[in-house]
């Protein structure tokens, strides 16, 4: 069995681990991500984030007042040189229920996307379809992805700069077909601290030969920009993330979500904010909580 804590763990590592588990648990609670008797499919890419997500969920499962099942899944996309034995051996030694799904999406992506062009969109759609199908076969009702706080902030800027939309990755969403609920329990965790944790845990990291070979991806440019900002003013990334959950519609400009047309002096005096119709409120909730398709397509 692989231990959840290194034998020679330092006090600093234990503090970091407890902090990350606490942030994961808080995100799960804040967004009601996991409920009693849920079956949670943890998508394992072989990267630091998905390894960390699995370990945090296993730790929370031991102490949670509810019961939920964890099933780890890896999609072997038949990338050249992919070490097919690494994740199965890790998951087996960890003692967690798991499955490996083999689909040659690599050949499909390379055959359809010209050399040098971004493969993320098609790769993501193919991967998502396979995950949804697997979830249905296993009677899964929650799909857990390893996107963290920095991923969410990067997606916000990607959508603003290249999609002309003010949206990010929601911590919890329902798929377009309304059959799958996707959760991101690492939404409150920073990439820097996850990296420190994963490095100390010495996870067997598997690189992606599709994304890793495209050095000019827009996401990498955004990441570099945010890292420079963080150096200039530590805490800036966290402030940007907090802004996503602290929205003032009256100070933006979306006429679909705020009734600027009927804003006047009389109703401003009656109420410091506009009274929305039920339809507007419903649209607002849908817009904020279920925006996913573009963000999923560009997620690394």
Coordinates of C-alpha atoms in Angstrom, one line a residue:
X1 CA 0.0 0.0 0.0
X2 CA 1.2 3.5 -0.9
X3 CA 1.1 5.7 2.3
X4 CA -0.9 8.9 2.1
X5 CA 1.9 10.6 4.1
X6 CA 5.6 10.1 3.5
X7 CA 7.4 8.3 6.4
X8 CA 9.8 11.2 6.8
X9 CA 7.2 14.0 6.4
X10 CA 8.2 17.3 8.0
X11 CA 6.0 19.5 10.0
X12 CA 5.9 22.0 7.2
X13 CA 4.7 19.3 4.8
X14 CA 2.0 18.2 7.2
X15 CA 0.8 21.8 7.6
X16 CA 0.7 22.2 3.8
X17 CA -1.1 18.9 3.3
X18 CA -3.7 19.8 6.0
X19 CA -4.2 23.3 4.5
X20 CA -4.8 21.8 1.0
X21 CA -7.2 19.2 2.4
X22 CA -9.0 21.9 4.3
X23 CA -9.4 24.1 1.3
X24 CA -10.6 21.1 -0.7
X25 CA -13.2 20.3 1.9
X26 CA -14.3 23.9 2.1
X27 CA -14.9 24.0 -1.6
X28 CA -16.8 20.8 -1.5
X29 CA -19.0 22.2 1.3
X30 CA -19.4 25.7 -0.2
X31 CA -20.7 24.3 -3.5
X32 CA -22.3 21.1 -2.2
X33 CA -20.1 19.1 -4.5
X34 CA -20.4 15.7 -2.8
X35 CA -23.5 14.3 -1.0
X36 CA -24.3 11.1 0.8
X37 CA -24.0 8.0 -1.3
X38 CA -22.5 9.8 -4.3
X39 CA -20.3 7.8 -6.7
X40 CA -17.4 10.1 -7.6
X41 CA -15.3 9.4 -10.7
X42 CA -11.9 11.0 -10.3
X43 CA -10.3 11.7 -13.7
X44 CA -6.6 10.9 -13.5
X45 CA -4.4 12.4 -16.2
X46 CA -1.1 11.4 -14.6
X47 CA -0.3 15.0 -13.7
X48 CA 0.3 16.6 -10.3
X49 CA -3.2 18.0 -10.0
X50 CA -5.1 14.8 -10.5
X51 CA -2.8 12.8 -8.2
X52 CA -3.3 15.5 -5.5
X53 CA -7.0 15.6 -6.0
X54 CA -7.3 11.8 -5.5
X55 CA -5.2 11.9 -2.3
X56 CA -7.2 14.8 -0.8
X57 CA -10.5 13.1 -1.6
X58 CA -9.3 9.8 0.0
X59 CA -8.3 11.7 3.1
X60 CA -11.7 13.5 3.3
X61 CA -13.5 10.2 2.7
X62 CA -11.9 8.9 5.9
X63 CA -13.2 11.7 8.0
X64 CA -16.4 12.8 6.2
X65 CA -19.7 12.4 8.1
X66 CA -21.2 11.0 4.9
X67 CA -20.5 8.0 2.7
X68 CA -19.3 8.3 -0.9
X69 CA -17.5 6.1 -3.3
X70 CA -14.3 7.0 -5.2
X71 CA -13.5 5.4 -8.5
X72 CA -10.3 6.6 -10.2
X73 CA -10.2 6.6 -14.0
X74 CA -7.4 7.1 -16.5
X75 CA -7.9 7.5 -20.2
X76 CA -5.0 5.9 -22.2
X77 CA -5.1 7.9 -25.4
X78 CA -2.4 5.8 -27.0
X79 CA 0.2 8.6 -27.2
X80 CA 3.6 7.3 -28.4
X81 CA 5.7 6.3 -25.5
X82 CA 2.9 6.5 -23.0
X83 CA 3.9 4.4 -19.9
X84 CA 0.7 2.4 -19.7
X85 CA 1.8 0.6 -16.5
X86 CA 2.4 3.6 -14.3
X87 CA -1.1 4.6 -13.3
X88 CA -2.5 1.1 -13.0
X89 CA 0.4 0.1 -10.7
X90 CA 0.1 3.3 -8.6
X91 CA -3.7 3.0 -8.2
X92 CA -3.4 -0.7 -7.4
X93 CA -0.8 -0.1 -4.8
X94 CA -2.8 2.7 -3.4
X95 CA -5.7 0.3 -2.9
X96 CA -8.3 2.4 -4.7
X97 CA -11.0 1.2 -7.1
X98 CA -10.0 2.2 -10.6
X99 CA -10.2 1.5 -14.3
X100 CA -8.1 2.3 -17.4
X101 CA -10.1 3.1 -20.5
X102 CA -8.1 2.8 -23.7
X103 CA -9.1 4.9 -26.7
X104 CA -6.8 6.0 -29.6
X105 CA -7.8 9.7 -29.5
X106 CA -4.2 10.6 -30.2
X107 CA -4.3 9.3 -33.8
X108 CA -7.7 11.1 -34.3
X109 CA -6.3 14.4 -33.1
X110 CA -3.1 14.2 -35.0
X111 CA -4.9 13.2 -38.1
X112 CA -7.4 16.1 -38.0
X113 CA -5.3 19.0 -36.6
X114 CA -2.5 20.4 -38.8
X115 CA 1.0 20.4 -37.3
X116 CA 1.7 23.3 -35.0
X117 CA -2.0 24.1 -34.4
X118 CA -3.7 23.8 -31.0
X119 CA -5.0 20.3 -30.3
X120 CA -6.6 21.1 -27.0
X121 CA -10.1 21.7 -28.3
X122 CA -10.6 18.5 -30.2
X123 CA -8.7 16.4 -27.6
X124 CA -10.9 17.8 -24.9
X125 CA -14.1 17.1 -26.7
X126 CA -13.1 13.5 -27.4
X127 CA -11.9 13.0 -23.9
X128 CA -15.1 14.5 -22.4
X129 CA -17.3 12.2 -24.5
X130 CA -15.4 9.1 -23.3
X131 CA -15.6 10.2 -19.6
X132 CA -19.4 10.9 -19.9
X133 CA -19.9 7.5 -21.5
X134 CA -17.8 5.8 -18.8
X135 CA -19.7 7.6 -16.0
X136 CA -23.0 6.3 -17.4
X137 CA -21.7 2.7 -17.6
X138 CA -20.5 2.9 -14.0
X139 CA -23.6 4.6 -12.6
X140 CA -21.5 7.6 -11.6
X141 CA -23.3 10.8 -10.5
X142 CA -20.3 13.1 -9.9
X143 CA -17.2 13.6 -12.1
X144 CA -14.2 15.2 -10.3
X145 CA -11.6 17.1 -12.3
X146 CA -8.3 18.4 -11.1
X147 CA -8.5 22.1 -12.1
X148 CA -7.3 24.4 -9.4
X149 CA -7.6 28.1 -8.6
X150 CA -5.0 29.2 -11.1
X151 CA -6.6 27.2 -13.9
X152 CA -9.9 29.0 -13.2
X153 CA -8.2 32.5 -13.2
X154 CA -6.3 31.7 -16.4
X155 CA -9.6 30.6 -18.1
X156 CA -11.2 33.9 -17.1
X157 CA -8.5 35.8 -19.0
X158 CA -8.5 33.5 -21.9
X159 CA -12.2 34.0 -22.4
X160 CA -11.8 37.8 -22.0
X161 CA -8.9 38.1 -24.4
X162 CA -9.8 35.6 -27.0
X163 CA -13.5 35.0 -26.6
X164 CA -14.9 38.4 -25.6
X165 CA -16.7 36.8 -22.7
X166 CA -16.6 37.3 -19.0
X167 CA -16.6 33.7 -17.7
X168 CA -14.3 31.2 -16.1
X169 CA -14.5 27.6 -14.9
X170 CA -17.3 27.1 -12.3
X171 CA -16.4 24.9 -9.3
X172 CA -19.6 22.9 -10.1
X173 CA -21.6 22.6 -13.3
X174 CA -24.0 20.4 -15.0
X175 CA -23.2 19.2 -18.5
X176 CA -25.0 20.4 -21.6
X177 CA -27.0 17.1 -21.7
X178 CA -28.0 17.6 -18.0
X179 CA -26.8 14.1 -17.3
X180 CA -23.5 14.7 -15.6
X181 CA -22.4 16.9 -12.7
X182 CA -18.8 18.0 -12.9
X183 CA -17.0 19.2 -9.8
X184 CA -13.7 20.9 -9.2
X185 CA -12.8 20.3 -5.6
X186 CA -9.4 22.0 -5.9
X187 CA -11.0 25.3 -6.8
X188 CA -9.6 27.0 -3.7
X189 CA -6.1 25.5 -4.0
X190 CA -3.2 27.4 -5.6
X191 CA -1.0 25.7 -8.2
X192 CA 2.2 26.6 -6.3
X193 CA 1.1 24.8 -3.2
X194 CA -0.2 21.8 -5.1
X195 CA 3.2 21.6 -6.9
X196 CA 5.0 21.7 -3.5
X197 CA 2.8 18.9 -2.1
X198 CA 3.1 16.7 -5.3
X199 CA 6.8 17.1 -5.4
X200 CA 7.2 15.9 -1.8
X201 CA 4.9 13.0 -2.5
X202 CA 7.0 12.0 -5.5
X203 CA 4.1 11.1 -7.7
X204 CA 5.0 9.3 -10.9
X205 CA 4.1 12.2 -13.3
X206 CA 3.2 11.3 -16.9
X207 CA 3.7 14.2 -19.4
X208 CA 1.2 14.9 -22.2
X209 CA 2.9 14.6 -25.6
X210 CA 0.0 16.5 -27.3
X211 CA -0.2 19.7 -25.1
X212 CA 3.4 19.6 -23.9
X213 CA 4.8 20.0 -27.4
X214 CA 2.9 23.2 -28.1
X215 CA 5.0 25.9 -26.4
X216 CA 3.0 28.8 -27.8
X217 CA -0.4 27.9 -26.4
X218 CA -2.3 31.0 -25.4
X219 CA -2.9 29.4 -21.9
X220 CA 0.9 29.4 -21.3
X221 CA 1.1 33.1 -22.3
X222 CA -1.7 33.9 -19.8
X223 CA 0.0 31.8 -17.1
X224 CA 3.3 33.7 -17.7
X225 CA 1.4 37.1 -17.5
X226 CA -0.2 36.1 -14.2
X227 CA 3.1 34.8 -12.7
X228 CA 4.7 38.2 -13.5
X229 CA 1.7 40.0 -11.8
X230 CA 2.1 37.7 -8.8
X231 CA 5.7 38.6 -8.5
X232 CA 4.9 42.3 -8.6
X233 CA 2.1 42.0 -6.1
X234 CA 1.8 38.8 -4.2
X235 CA -1.8 37.8 -3.7
X236 CA -3.1 39.3 -6.9
X237 CA -4.2 35.9 -8.4
X238 CA -6.2 35.2 -5.3
X239 CA -7.8 38.6 -5.4
X240 CA -8.8 38.0 -9.1
X241 CA -10.2 34.6 -8.1
X242 CA -12.2 36.2 -5.3
X243 CA -13.6 38.7 -7.7
X244 CA -15.3 35.9 -9.7
X245 CA -17.5 35.2 -6.6
X246 CA -18.1 38.9 -5.9
X247 CA -20.0 40.2 -8.9
X248 CA -21.8 43.5 -9.2
X249 CA -24.0 43.2 -12.2
X250 CA -25.1 46.9 -12.1
X251 CA -21.4 47.8 -12.7
X252 CA -21.0 45.7 -15.7
X253 CA -22.8 46.0 -19.0
X254 CA -24.8 42.8 -19.8
X255 CA -28.3 44.0 -20.7
X256 CA -29.5 40.4 -20.6
X257 CA -28.8 40.1 -16.9
X258 CA -29.4 43.7 -15.7
X259 CA -32.4 45.8 -16.7
X260 CA -30.6 49.0 -17.6
X261 CA -33.4 50.0 -19.9
X262 CA -35.9 50.4 -17.1
X263 CA -33.4 51.9 -14.6
X264 CA -34.6 55.4 -13.6
X265 CA -34.7 57.8 -10.7
X266 CA -38.0 56.6 -9.2
X267 CA -37.2 52.9 -9.0
X268 CA -33.6 53.7 -7.9
X269 CA -35.0 55.5 -4.9
X270 CA -37.3 52.6 -4.1
X271 CA -34.6 50.0 -4.2
X272 CA -30.8 50.5 -4.3
X273 CA -30.7 47.7 -6.8
X274 CA -33.1 46.6 -9.6
X275 CA -35.9 44.1 -9.0
X276 CA -35.3 41.3 -11.4
X277 CA -38.1 39.2 -12.8
X278 CA -38.0 35.4 -12.1
X279 CA -36.9 34.8 -15.6
X280 CA -33.9 37.1 -15.2
X281 CA -32.9 35.5 -11.9
X282 CA -33.2 32.1 -13.5
X283 CA -31.0 33.2 -16.4
X284 CA -28.5 34.7 -14.1
X285 CA -28.1 31.5 -12.0
X286 CA -27.8 29.5 -15.2
X287 CA -25.2 31.8 -16.6
X288 CA -23.0 31.9 -13.6
X289 CA -23.2 28.3 -12.5
X290 CA -23.5 26.3 -15.7
X291 CA -21.0 28.0 -18.1
X292 CA -18.7 25.2 -19.2
X293 CA -18.3 24.3 -22.8
X294 CA -15.6 26.8 -23.9
X295 CA -13.7 26.5 -20.6
X296 CA -13.7 22.7 -20.9
X297 CA -12.4 23.0 -24.4
X298 CA -9.3 25.0 -23.5
X299 CA -8.6 23.4 -20.1
X300 CA -5.1 22.0 -19.9

